[in-house]
């Protein structure tokens, strides 16, 4: 920011120089004008011309070339002409060369203050501060703390809330994510994409239930944009949970059609594969196509934990960076009845374009069996993990993760 204001100061210097430069020449101009007026002979020349023309007119009268009436008329015209010529030559007293100096600093100050006020209203000072936050942050918690400080100092900047929302969401802070999203909607208006994000967030916060509030948000979003992909992705999840796999596939395909190729679309294609497998249909080749380097993983439940939970209990298979600073790099979902299961995690399973498996060389695999289906671990959930798993070719033997512990 210091460099920015220094740049503004440098840009203002030419304007201030143009304001001050006339003062440097004021005395020279004053002296030149005074000398000009002192040496100006215009009045004497006009009087001399008048006298010559009057003498010529009197001579014509003596010779009898004109009569008295014509002489009086021509002399009146001659007198009027002299008055007109000399009247325009009347000069006011010259002002001092120091007159008006006070206005220069006043105008200069007005230019500087006006430029600063205009930039504060129309400029991007807040976004530059936000850019500095990303540059200076050393970890995800540090980034969140700095963004929260920015939210306090510039609550009207939509980019602050748009940055905080996905961080809260991906870290399982549902209420904080909802607050950030509502702040964003208050600033940007009821934009379909934001309403869809709110509906999806409330859907997952309600344990994947279409509450009346969620349904109202869905109806409003589709009324504003009938092709909003986030809504169809959420409806596909709801249909899948009910066992309506054909409806889930239809919703997910409509969602993919409305979004660019990204981690979200790849995750939906993975969901379509699972739904097709449940229906006994061979997965579509394009939807099953691997995306970049990945991890070939096999998941099983330890014998001592078998039978504790129902077969339809959700199982999340998550790949995270070794430092734990980024959002999940890949997420896949199966049920306890599907285990043991072997699958490939790759960029199709990314939750966002900002974090994917192809960005890491090694990952930590975490498998969690969740009774509630939520993203936040709870007492009674079962889990297993494996660290230092290499990301690369998926053609070899899978690495094995055993679910062998219970969260207490």
PDB file of C-alpha atoms in Angstrom, residues 16-322:
ATOM      1  CA  UNK A  16       1.052  20.547  -8.752  1.00  0.00           C
ATOM      2  CA  UNK A  17       3.961  21.784 -10.861  1.00  0.00           C
ATOM      3  CA  UNK A  18       1.543  23.145 -13.484  1.00  0.00           C
ATOM      4  CA  UNK A  19      -0.280  25.028 -10.723  1.00  0.00           C
ATOM      5  CA  UNK A  20       2.876  26.507  -9.235  1.00  0.00           C
ATOM      6  CA  UNK A  21       4.814  27.288 -12.424  1.00  0.00           C
ATOM      7  CA  UNK A  22       2.832  30.502 -13.282  1.00  0.00           C
ATOM      8  CA  UNK A  23       3.939  32.015  -9.953  1.00  0.00           C
ATOM      9  CA  UNK A  24       7.569  31.670 -10.967  1.00  0.00           C
ATOM     10  CA  UNK A  25       6.951  33.854 -14.018  1.00  0.00           C
ATOM     11  CA  UNK A  26       4.499  36.280 -12.390  1.00  0.00           C
ATOM     12  CA  UNK A  27       7.033  39.063 -11.675  1.00  0.00           C
ATOM     13  CA  UNK A  28       8.544  38.890 -15.163  1.00  0.00           C
ATOM     14  CA  UNK A  29       5.091  39.080 -16.754  1.00  0.00           C
ATOM     15  CA  UNK A  30       4.141  42.007 -14.477  1.00  0.00           C
ATOM     16  CA  UNK A  31       7.249  43.970 -15.411  1.00  0.00           C
ATOM     17  CA  UNK A  32       6.777  43.266 -19.119  1.00  0.00           C
ATOM     18  CA  UNK A  33       3.138  44.446 -18.972  1.00  0.00           C
ATOM     19  CA  UNK A  34       4.112  47.578 -17.053  1.00  0.00           C
ATOM     20  CA  UNK A  35       6.844  48.454 -19.574  1.00  0.00           C
ATOM     21  CA  UNK A  36       4.438  47.866 -22.437  1.00  0.00           C
ATOM     22  CA  UNK A  37       1.824  50.204 -20.963  1.00  0.00           C
ATOM     23  CA  UNK A  38       4.443  52.827 -20.177  1.00  0.00           C
ATOM     24  CA  UNK A  39       5.794  52.886 -23.717  1.00  0.00           C
ATOM     25  CA  UNK A  40       2.452  52.483 -25.454  1.00  0.00           C
ATOM     26  CA  UNK A  41       1.801  55.508 -27.802  1.00  0.00           C
ATOM     27  CA  UNK A  42      -1.577  54.390 -29.109  1.00  0.00           C
ATOM     28  CA  UNK A  43      -3.478  57.317 -27.548  1.00  0.00           C
ATOM     29  CA  UNK A  44      -1.090  59.971 -28.905  1.00  0.00           C
ATOM     30  CA  UNK A  45      -1.254  58.392 -32.340  1.00  0.00           C
ATOM     31  CA  UNK A  46      -5.067  58.397 -32.328  1.00  0.00           C
ATOM     32  CA  UNK A  47      -5.124  62.089 -31.276  1.00  0.00           C
ATOM     33  CA  UNK A  48      -2.617  63.034 -33.995  1.00  0.00           C
ATOM     34  CA  UNK A  49      -4.709  61.278 -36.629  1.00  0.00           C
ATOM     35  CA  UNK A  50      -7.804  63.094 -35.309  1.00  0.00           C
ATOM     36  CA  UNK A  51      -6.068  66.463 -35.557  1.00  0.00           C
ATOM     37  CA  UNK A  52      -4.918  65.841 -39.137  1.00  0.00           C
ATOM     38  CA  UNK A  53      -8.381  64.778 -40.244  1.00  0.00           C
ATOM     39  CA  UNK A  54      -9.956  67.799 -38.460  1.00  0.00           C
ATOM     40  CA  UNK A  55      -7.506  70.194 -40.161  1.00  0.00           C
ATOM     41  CA  UNK A  56      -8.330  68.625 -43.509  1.00  0.00           C
ATOM     42  CA  UNK A  57     -12.038  69.057 -42.794  1.00  0.00           C
ATOM     43  CA  UNK A  58     -11.601  72.752 -41.841  1.00  0.00           C
ATOM     44  CA  UNK A  59      -9.586  73.388 -44.987  1.00  0.00           C
ATOM     45  CA  UNK A  60     -12.393  71.911 -47.101  1.00  0.00           C
ATOM     46  CA  UNK A  61     -14.862  74.257 -45.382  1.00  0.00           C
ATOM     47  CA  UNK A  62     -12.663  77.339 -46.146  1.00  0.00           C
ATOM     48  CA  UNK A  63     -12.372  76.353 -49.798  1.00  0.00           C
ATOM     49  CA  UNK A  64     -16.118  75.985 -50.008  1.00  0.00           C
ATOM     50  CA  UNK A  65     -15.963  72.301 -50.843  1.00  0.00           C
ATOM     51  CA  UNK A  66     -18.489  71.605 -48.049  1.00  0.00           C
ATOM     52  CA  UNK A  67     -21.070  73.730 -46.294  1.00  0.00           C
ATOM     53  CA  UNK A  68     -21.522  74.301 -42.571  1.00  0.00           C
ATOM     54  CA  UNK A  69     -24.083  71.546 -42.181  1.00  0.00           C
ATOM     55  CA  UNK A  70     -21.830  68.979 -43.854  1.00  0.00           C
ATOM     56  CA  UNK A  71     -18.841  70.221 -41.771  1.00  0.00           C
ATOM     57  CA  UNK A  72     -20.791  69.797 -38.509  1.00  0.00           C
ATOM     58  CA  UNK A  73     -21.945  66.335 -39.483  1.00  0.00           C
ATOM     59  CA  UNK A  74     -18.453  65.124 -40.453  1.00  0.00           C
ATOM     60  CA  UNK A  75     -16.864  66.633 -37.335  1.00  0.00           C
ATOM     61  CA  UNK A  76     -19.415  64.882 -35.102  1.00  0.00           C
ATOM     62  CA  UNK A  77     -18.541  61.585 -36.756  1.00  0.00           C
ATOM     63  CA  UNK A  78     -14.830  62.338 -36.302  1.00  0.00           C
ATOM     64  CA  UNK A  79     -15.285  63.120 -32.578  1.00  0.00           C
ATOM     65  CA  UNK A  80     -17.286  59.926 -32.052  1.00  0.00           C
ATOM     66  CA  UNK A  81     -14.573  57.875 -33.749  1.00  0.00           C
ATOM     67  CA  UNK A  82     -11.894  59.379 -31.489  1.00  0.00           C
ATOM     68  CA  UNK A  83     -13.925  58.578 -28.374  1.00  0.00           C
ATOM     69  CA  UNK A  84     -14.405  54.979 -29.468  1.00  0.00           C
ATOM     70  CA  UNK A  85     -10.694  54.532 -30.210  1.00  0.00           C
ATOM     71  CA  UNK A  86      -9.478  56.012 -26.940  1.00  0.00           C
ATOM     72  CA  UNK A  87     -12.132  54.470 -24.702  1.00  0.00           C
ATOM     73  CA  UNK A  88     -10.810  50.945 -25.379  1.00  0.00           C
ATOM     74  CA  UNK A  89      -7.315  52.070 -24.379  1.00  0.00           C
ATOM     75  CA  UNK A  90      -8.213  52.901 -20.774  1.00  0.00           C
ATOM     76  CA  UNK A  91      -6.133  50.711 -18.465  1.00  0.00           C
ATOM     77  CA  UNK A  92      -6.733  49.614 -14.902  1.00  0.00           C
ATOM     78  CA  UNK A  93      -3.918  49.652 -12.395  1.00  0.00           C
ATOM     79  CA  UNK A  94      -1.791  46.512 -12.494  1.00  0.00           C
ATOM     80  CA  UNK A  95      -2.127  44.134  -9.552  1.00  0.00           C
ATOM     81  CA  UNK A  96       0.887  43.131  -7.542  1.00  0.00           C
ATOM     82  CA  UNK A  97       2.717  40.049  -8.878  1.00  0.00           C
ATOM     83  CA  UNK A  98       2.137  38.436  -5.471  1.00  0.00           C
ATOM     84  CA  UNK A  99      -1.651  38.771  -5.750  1.00  0.00           C
ATOM     85  CA  UNK A 100      -3.536  35.446  -5.738  1.00  0.00           C
ATOM     86  CA  UNK A 101      -0.626  33.389  -4.391  1.00  0.00           C
ATOM     87  CA  UNK A 102      -2.813  32.023  -1.616  1.00  0.00           C
ATOM     88  CA  UNK A 103      -5.157  30.405  -4.139  1.00  0.00           C
ATOM     89  CA  UNK A 104      -2.394  28.179  -5.516  1.00  0.00           C
ATOM     90  CA  UNK A 105      -1.845  26.090  -2.351  1.00  0.00           C
ATOM     91  CA  UNK A 106      -5.615  26.010  -1.783  1.00  0.00           C
ATOM     92  CA  UNK A 107      -6.223  24.633  -5.281  1.00  0.00           C
ATOM     93  CA  UNK A 108      -3.285  22.236  -4.926  1.00  0.00           C
ATOM     94  CA  UNK A 109      -4.649  20.945  -1.626  1.00  0.00           C
ATOM     95  CA  UNK A 110      -8.115  20.585  -3.181  1.00  0.00           C
ATOM     96  CA  UNK A 111      -6.631  18.510  -6.037  1.00  0.00           C
ATOM     97  CA  UNK A 112      -4.812  16.179  -3.626  1.00  0.00           C
ATOM     98  CA  UNK A 113      -7.770  15.757  -1.256  1.00  0.00           C
ATOM     99  CA  UNK A 114     -10.176  15.263  -4.168  1.00  0.00           C
ATOM    100  CA  UNK A 115      -7.945  12.587  -5.698  1.00  0.00           C
ATOM    101  CA  UNK A 116      -7.631  10.717  -2.386  1.00  0.00           C
ATOM    102  CA  UNK A 117     -11.378  10.854  -1.678  1.00  0.00           C
ATOM    103  CA  UNK A 118     -12.216   9.708  -5.205  1.00  0.00           C
ATOM    104  CA  UNK A 119      -9.854   6.733  -4.930  1.00  0.00           C
ATOM    105  CA  UNK A 120     -11.270   5.732  -1.553  1.00  0.00           C
ATOM    106  CA  UNK A 121     -14.769   5.686  -3.067  1.00  0.00           C
ATOM    107  CA  UNK A 122     -14.024   4.258  -6.516  1.00  0.00           C
ATOM    108  CA  UNK A 123     -10.603   2.637  -6.211  1.00  0.00           C
ATOM    109  CA  UNK A 124      -9.529  -0.896  -5.280  1.00  0.00           C
ATOM    110  CA  UNK A 125      -7.667  -0.234  -2.045  1.00  0.00           C
ATOM    111  CA  UNK A 126      -9.609  -2.974  -0.256  1.00  0.00           C
ATOM    112  CA  UNK A 127      -8.840  -5.564  -2.950  1.00  0.00           C
ATOM    113  CA  UNK A 128      -5.147  -4.661  -2.790  1.00  0.00           C
ATOM    114  CA  UNK A 129      -5.216  -5.251   0.956  1.00  0.00           C
ATOM    115  CA  UNK A 130      -6.894  -8.596   0.263  1.00  0.00           C
ATOM    116  CA  UNK A 131      -4.148  -9.469  -2.226  1.00  0.00           C
ATOM    117  CA  UNK A 132      -1.518  -8.688   0.428  1.00  0.00           C
ATOM    118  CA  UNK A 133      -3.320 -11.044   2.827  1.00  0.00           C
ATOM    119  CA  UNK A 134      -2.948 -13.951   0.399  1.00  0.00           C
ATOM    120  CA  UNK A 135       0.693 -13.075  -0.248  1.00  0.00           C
ATOM    121  CA  UNK A 136       1.636 -12.844   3.433  1.00  0.00           C
ATOM    122  CA  UNK A 137      -0.356 -15.799   4.816  1.00  0.00           C
ATOM    123  CA  UNK A 138       1.807 -18.778   5.755  1.00  0.00           C
ATOM    124  CA  UNK A 139      -0.912 -21.347   6.498  1.00  0.00           C
ATOM    125  CA  UNK A 140      -4.648 -21.899   6.197  1.00  0.00           C
ATOM    126  CA  UNK A 141      -5.407 -20.837   9.817  1.00  0.00           C
ATOM    127  CA  UNK A 142      -3.268 -17.733   9.324  1.00  0.00           C
ATOM    128  CA  UNK A 143      -5.126 -16.936   6.095  1.00  0.00           C
ATOM    129  CA  UNK A 144      -8.507 -17.291   7.794  1.00  0.00           C
ATOM    130  CA  UNK A 145      -7.444 -15.055  10.675  1.00  0.00           C
ATOM    131  CA  UNK A 146      -6.185 -12.348   8.325  1.00  0.00           C
ATOM    132  CA  UNK A 147      -9.356 -12.533   6.218  1.00  0.00           C
ATOM    133  CA  UNK A 148     -11.482 -12.192   9.352  1.00  0.00           C
ATOM    134  CA  UNK A 149      -9.558  -9.024  10.203  1.00  0.00           C
ATOM    135  CA  UNK A 150     -10.270  -7.733   6.710  1.00  0.00           C
ATOM    136  CA  UNK A 151     -13.960  -8.537   7.186  1.00  0.00           C
ATOM    137  CA  UNK A 152     -13.973  -6.289  10.260  1.00  0.00           C
ATOM    138  CA  UNK A 153     -12.126  -3.433   8.525  1.00  0.00           C
ATOM    139  CA  UNK A 154     -14.009  -3.570   5.188  1.00  0.00           C
ATOM    140  CA  UNK A 155     -17.334  -5.367   5.735  1.00  0.00           C
ATOM    141  CA  UNK A 156     -18.774  -3.930   2.520  1.00  0.00           C
ATOM    142  CA  UNK A 157     -16.204  -5.607   0.247  1.00  0.00           C
ATOM    143  CA  UNK A 158     -17.852  -8.674  -1.359  1.00  0.00           C
ATOM    144  CA  UNK A 159     -14.473 -10.210  -2.221  1.00  0.00           C
ATOM    145  CA  UNK A 160     -13.661 -10.623   1.482  1.00  0.00           C
ATOM    146  CA  UNK A 161     -16.808 -12.663   2.161  1.00  0.00           C
ATOM    147  CA  UNK A 162     -16.391 -14.586  -1.110  1.00  0.00           C
ATOM    148  CA  UNK A 163     -12.933 -15.625   0.106  1.00  0.00           C
ATOM    149  CA  UNK A 164     -14.052 -16.554   3.612  1.00  0.00           C
ATOM    150  CA  UNK A 165     -17.111 -18.580   2.590  1.00  0.00           C
ATOM    151  CA  UNK A 166     -15.357 -21.568   0.915  1.00  0.00           C
ATOM    152  CA  UNK A 167     -12.709 -21.691   3.658  1.00  0.00           C
ATOM    153  CA  UNK A 168     -15.365 -21.940   6.365  1.00  0.00           C
ATOM    154  CA  UNK A 169     -17.366 -24.442   4.314  1.00  0.00           C
ATOM    155  CA  UNK A 170     -14.464 -26.750   3.547  1.00  0.00           C
ATOM    156  CA  UNK A 171     -13.235 -26.690   7.160  1.00  0.00           C
ATOM    157  CA  UNK A 172     -16.650 -27.767   8.495  1.00  0.00           C
ATOM    158  CA  UNK A 173     -17.606 -24.400  10.061  1.00  0.00           C
ATOM    159  CA  UNK A 174     -21.171 -24.389   8.806  1.00  0.00           C
ATOM    160  CA  UNK A 175     -22.540 -21.443  10.796  1.00  0.00           C
ATOM    161  CA  UNK A 176     -19.577 -19.232   9.945  1.00  0.00           C
ATOM    162  CA  UNK A 177     -19.871 -20.203   6.266  1.00  0.00           C
ATOM    163  CA  UNK A 178     -23.587 -19.394   6.323  1.00  0.00           C
ATOM    164  CA  UNK A 179     -22.934 -15.986   7.888  1.00  0.00           C
ATOM    165  CA  UNK A 180     -20.278 -15.188   5.260  1.00  0.00           C
ATOM    166  CA  UNK A 181     -22.644 -16.220   2.479  1.00  0.00           C
ATOM    167  CA  UNK A 182     -25.489 -14.124   3.865  1.00  0.00           C
ATOM    168  CA  UNK A 183     -23.187 -11.104   4.072  1.00  0.00           C
ATOM    169  CA  UNK A 184     -22.248 -11.693   0.433  1.00  0.00           C
ATOM    170  CA  UNK A 185     -25.904 -11.936  -0.619  1.00  0.00           C
ATOM    171  CA  UNK A 186     -26.690  -8.709   1.264  1.00  0.00           C
ATOM    172  CA  UNK A 187     -24.019  -6.926  -0.798  1.00  0.00           C
ATOM    173  CA  UNK A 188     -24.426  -8.584  -4.208  1.00  0.00           C
ATOM    174  CA  UNK A 189     -28.181  -9.173  -4.106  1.00  0.00           C
ATOM    175  CA  UNK A 190     -30.114 -12.413  -4.532  1.00  0.00           C
ATOM    176  CA  UNK A 191     -27.963 -13.779  -7.345  1.00  0.00           C
ATOM    177  CA  UNK A 192     -28.981 -17.337  -8.387  1.00  0.00           C
ATOM    178  CA  UNK A 193     -25.516 -18.797  -7.847  1.00  0.00           C
ATOM    179  CA  UNK A 194     -25.352 -17.402  -4.304  1.00  0.00           C
ATOM    180  CA  UNK A 195     -28.862 -18.593  -3.465  1.00  0.00           C
ATOM    181  CA  UNK A 196     -27.905 -22.043  -4.751  1.00  0.00           C
ATOM    182  CA  UNK A 197     -24.825 -22.084  -2.531  1.00  0.00           C
ATOM    183  CA  UNK A 198     -26.977 -21.133   0.450  1.00  0.00           C
ATOM    184  CA  UNK A 199     -29.506 -23.866  -0.349  1.00  0.00           C
ATOM    185  CA  UNK A 200     -26.727 -26.441  -0.678  1.00  0.00           C
ATOM    186  CA  UNK A 201     -25.074 -25.358   2.570  1.00  0.00           C
ATOM    187  CA  UNK A 202     -28.336 -25.532   4.524  1.00  0.00           C
ATOM    188  CA  UNK A 203     -29.083 -28.895   2.907  1.00  0.00           C
ATOM    189  CA  UNK A 204     -25.868 -30.413   4.248  1.00  0.00           C
ATOM    190  CA  UNK A 205     -26.216 -28.652   7.600  1.00  0.00           C
ATOM    191  CA  UNK A 206     -29.638 -30.307   7.910  1.00  0.00           C
ATOM    192  CA  UNK A 207     -28.054 -33.764   7.403  1.00  0.00           C
ATOM    193  CA  UNK A 208     -28.888 -33.813   3.669  1.00  0.00           C
ATOM    194  CA  UNK A 209     -32.559 -33.101   4.238  1.00  0.00           C
ATOM    195  CA  UNK A 210     -34.767 -30.962   1.978  1.00  0.00           C
ATOM    196  CA  UNK A 211     -36.271 -28.771   4.678  1.00  0.00           C
ATOM    197  CA  UNK A 212     -38.954 -26.178   3.894  1.00  0.00           C
ATOM    198  CA  UNK A 213     -36.311 -23.452   3.933  1.00  0.00           C
ATOM    199  CA  UNK A 214     -34.060 -25.375   1.549  1.00  0.00           C
ATOM    200  CA  UNK A 215     -36.988 -26.067  -0.783  1.00  0.00           C
ATOM    201  CA  UNK A 216     -37.943 -22.369  -0.792  1.00  0.00           C
ATOM    202  CA  UNK A 217     -34.376 -21.462  -1.768  1.00  0.00           C
ATOM    203  CA  UNK A 218     -34.438 -24.102  -4.528  1.00  0.00           C
ATOM    204  CA  UNK A 219     -37.702 -22.733  -5.918  1.00  0.00           C
ATOM    205  CA  UNK A 220     -36.433 -19.133  -5.870  1.00  0.00           C
ATOM    206  CA  UNK A 221     -33.134 -20.092  -7.501  1.00  0.00           C
ATOM    207  CA  UNK A 222     -34.726 -22.091 -10.321  1.00  0.00           C
ATOM    208  CA  UNK A 223     -37.214 -19.276 -10.922  1.00  0.00           C
ATOM    209  CA  UNK A 224     -34.304 -16.917 -11.503  1.00  0.00           C
ATOM    210  CA  UNK A 225     -32.115 -19.441 -13.375  1.00  0.00           C
ATOM    211  CA  UNK A 226     -33.675 -22.734 -14.452  1.00  0.00           C
ATOM    212  CA  UNK A 227     -30.237 -24.244 -15.287  1.00  0.00           C
ATOM    213  CA  UNK A 228     -28.374 -23.478 -12.038  1.00  0.00           C
ATOM    214  CA  UNK A 229     -25.960 -26.449 -11.721  1.00  0.00           C
ATOM    215  CA  UNK A 230     -25.443 -26.321  -7.949  1.00  0.00           C
ATOM    216  CA  UNK A 231     -29.134 -26.958  -7.375  1.00  0.00           C
ATOM    217  CA  UNK A 232     -29.171 -30.003  -9.648  1.00  0.00           C
ATOM    218  CA  UNK A 233     -26.024 -31.350  -8.017  1.00  0.00           C
ATOM    219  CA  UNK A 234     -27.716 -31.100  -4.621  1.00  0.00           C
ATOM    220  CA  UNK A 235     -30.944 -32.661  -5.886  1.00  0.00           C
ATOM    221  CA  UNK A 236     -28.874 -35.527  -7.279  1.00  0.00           C
ATOM    222  CA  UNK A 237     -27.372 -36.136  -3.840  1.00  0.00           C
ATOM    223  CA  UNK A 238     -30.857 -36.136  -2.303  1.00  0.00           C
ATOM    224  CA  UNK A 239     -32.139 -38.615  -4.907  1.00  0.00           C
ATOM    225  CA  UNK A 240     -29.084 -40.859  -4.418  1.00  0.00           C
ATOM    226  CA  UNK A 241     -29.645 -40.927  -0.657  1.00  0.00           C
ATOM    227  CA  UNK A 242     -33.245 -42.075  -1.257  1.00  0.00           C
ATOM    228  CA  UNK A 243     -32.045 -44.854  -3.553  1.00  0.00           C
ATOM    229  CA  UNK A 244     -33.511 -43.184  -6.664  1.00  0.00           C
ATOM    230  CA  UNK A 245     -30.361 -43.678  -8.724  1.00  0.00           C
ATOM    231  CA  UNK A 246     -31.944 -42.935 -12.105  1.00  0.00           C
ATOM    232  CA  UNK A 247     -33.170 -39.559 -10.827  1.00  0.00           C
ATOM    233  CA  UNK A 248     -29.751 -38.877  -9.299  1.00  0.00           C
ATOM    234  CA  UNK A 249     -28.013 -39.578 -12.620  1.00  0.00           C
ATOM    235  CA  UNK A 250     -30.458 -37.285 -14.432  1.00  0.00           C
ATOM    236  CA  UNK A 251     -29.903 -34.435 -11.963  1.00  0.00           C
ATOM    237  CA  UNK A 252     -26.132 -34.826 -12.025  1.00  0.00           C
ATOM    238  CA  UNK A 253     -25.971 -34.864 -15.815  1.00  0.00           C
ATOM    239  CA  UNK A 254     -28.038 -31.659 -15.930  1.00  0.00           C
ATOM    240  CA  UNK A 255     -25.646 -30.140 -13.404  1.00  0.00           C
ATOM    241  CA  UNK A 256     -22.573 -31.123 -15.472  1.00  0.00           C
ATOM    242  CA  UNK A 257     -24.174 -29.619 -18.586  1.00  0.00           C
ATOM    243  CA  UNK A 258     -24.413 -26.237 -16.847  1.00  0.00           C
ATOM    244  CA  UNK A 259     -20.861 -26.004 -15.491  1.00  0.00           C
ATOM    245  CA  UNK A 260     -17.350 -25.821 -16.976  1.00  0.00           C
ATOM    246  CA  UNK A 261     -14.935 -28.726 -16.604  1.00  0.00           C
ATOM    247  CA  UNK A 262     -13.755 -28.543 -12.994  1.00  0.00           C
ATOM    248  CA  UNK A 263     -13.249 -30.555  -9.842  1.00  0.00           C
ATOM    249  CA  UNK A 264     -16.975 -30.359  -9.129  1.00  0.00           C
ATOM    250  CA  UNK A 265     -17.960 -31.767 -12.514  1.00  0.00           C
ATOM    251  CA  UNK A 266     -15.439 -34.593 -12.108  1.00  0.00           C
ATOM    252  CA  UNK A 267     -16.884 -35.416  -8.688  1.00  0.00           C
ATOM    253  CA  UNK A 268     -20.377 -35.571 -10.204  1.00  0.00           C
ATOM    254  CA  UNK A 269     -19.142 -37.953 -12.901  1.00  0.00           C
ATOM    255  CA  UNK A 270     -17.788 -40.185 -10.142  1.00  0.00           C
ATOM    256  CA  UNK A 271     -21.207 -40.078  -8.484  1.00  0.00           C
ATOM    257  CA  UNK A 272     -22.834 -41.065 -11.770  1.00  0.00           C
ATOM    258  CA  UNK A 273     -20.512 -44.080 -11.984  1.00  0.00           C
ATOM    259  CA  UNK A 274     -21.503 -45.238  -8.511  1.00  0.00           C
ATOM    260  CA  UNK A 275     -25.214 -44.748  -9.293  1.00  0.00           C
ATOM    261  CA  UNK A 276     -24.832 -46.731 -12.511  1.00  0.00           C
ATOM    262  CA  UNK A 277     -23.106 -49.518 -10.618  1.00  0.00           C
ATOM    263  CA  UNK A 278     -26.014 -49.605  -8.161  1.00  0.00           C
ATOM    264  CA  UNK A 279     -28.383 -49.951 -11.112  1.00  0.00           C
ATOM    265  CA  UNK A 280     -26.255 -52.683 -12.657  1.00  0.00           C
ATOM    266  CA  UNK A 281     -25.442 -50.511 -15.669  1.00  0.00           C
ATOM    267  CA  UNK A 282     -21.949 -50.298 -17.162  1.00  0.00           C
ATOM    268  CA  UNK A 283     -20.511 -46.849 -16.460  1.00  0.00           C
ATOM    269  CA  UNK A 284     -20.216 -44.423 -19.351  1.00  0.00           C
ATOM    270  CA  UNK A 285     -16.666 -44.518 -20.732  1.00  0.00           C
ATOM    271  CA  UNK A 286     -16.276 -40.743 -20.721  1.00  0.00           C
ATOM    272  CA  UNK A 287     -17.497 -40.487 -17.134  1.00  0.00           C
ATOM    273  CA  UNK A 288     -15.113 -43.276 -16.054  1.00  0.00           C
ATOM    274  CA  UNK A 289     -12.028 -41.750 -17.733  1.00  0.00           C
ATOM    275  CA  UNK A 290      -9.210 -41.102 -15.190  1.00  0.00           C
ATOM    276  CA  UNK A 291      -8.095 -37.509 -14.762  1.00  0.00           C
ATOM    277  CA  UNK A 292      -4.353 -36.958 -14.148  1.00  0.00           C
ATOM    278  CA  UNK A 293      -2.159 -38.666 -11.513  1.00  0.00           C
ATOM    279  CA  UNK A 294      -3.934 -40.248  -8.593  1.00  0.00           C
ATOM    280  CA  UNK A 295      -3.985 -42.832  -5.826  1.00  0.00           C
ATOM    281  CA  UNK A 296      -5.154 -46.433  -6.187  1.00  0.00           C
ATOM    282  CA  UNK A 297      -6.660 -47.308  -2.801  1.00  0.00           C
ATOM    283  CA  UNK A 298      -8.352 -50.303  -1.224  1.00  0.00           C
ATOM    284  CA  UNK A 299     -10.562 -49.780   1.838  1.00  0.00           C
ATOM    285  CA  UNK A 300     -11.768 -52.427   4.275  1.00  0.00           C
ATOM    286  CA  UNK A 301     -13.339 -52.552   7.717  1.00  0.00           C
ATOM    287  CA  UNK A 302     -11.480 -54.279  10.541  1.00  0.00           C
ATOM    288  CA  UNK A 303     -13.139 -57.491  11.704  1.00  0.00           C
ATOM    289  CA  UNK A 304     -13.644 -56.252  15.278  1.00  0.00           C
ATOM    290  CA  UNK A 305     -15.741 -53.314  14.014  1.00  0.00           C
ATOM    291  CA  UNK A 306     -17.962 -55.236  11.635  1.00  0.00           C
ATOM    292  CA  UNK A 307     -21.669 -55.285  12.391  1.00  0.00           C
ATOM    293  CA  UNK A 308     -21.636 -52.154  14.582  1.00  0.00           C
ATOM    294  CA  UNK A 309     -23.318 -49.922  11.998  1.00  0.00           C
ATOM    295  CA  UNK A 310     -25.835 -50.439   9.191  1.00  0.00           C
ATOM    296  CA  UNK A 311     -24.716 -51.212   5.639  1.00  0.00           C
ATOM    297  CA  UNK A 312     -26.128 -47.915   4.324  1.00  0.00           C
ATOM    298  CA  UNK A 313     -23.900 -45.840   6.648  1.00  0.00           C
ATOM    299  CA  UNK A 314     -21.863 -43.357   4.615  1.00  0.00           C
ATOM    300  CA  UNK A 315     -18.119 -43.783   4.220  1.00  0.00           C
ATOM    301  CA  UNK A 316     -15.957 -40.833   3.163  1.00  0.00           C
ATOM    302  CA  UNK A 317     -12.551 -41.472   1.583  1.00  0.00           C
ATOM    303  CA  UNK A 318     -10.510 -38.271   1.740  1.00  0.00           C
ATOM    304  CA  UNK A 319      -7.029 -37.362   0.482  1.00  0.00           C
ATOM    305  CA  UNK A 320      -5.363 -34.382   2.177  1.00  0.00           C
ATOM    306  CA  UNK A 321      -1.987 -32.698   1.777  1.00  0.00           C
ATOM    307  CA  UNK A 322       0.610 -33.817   4.314  1.00  0.00           C
TER     308      UNK A 322
END
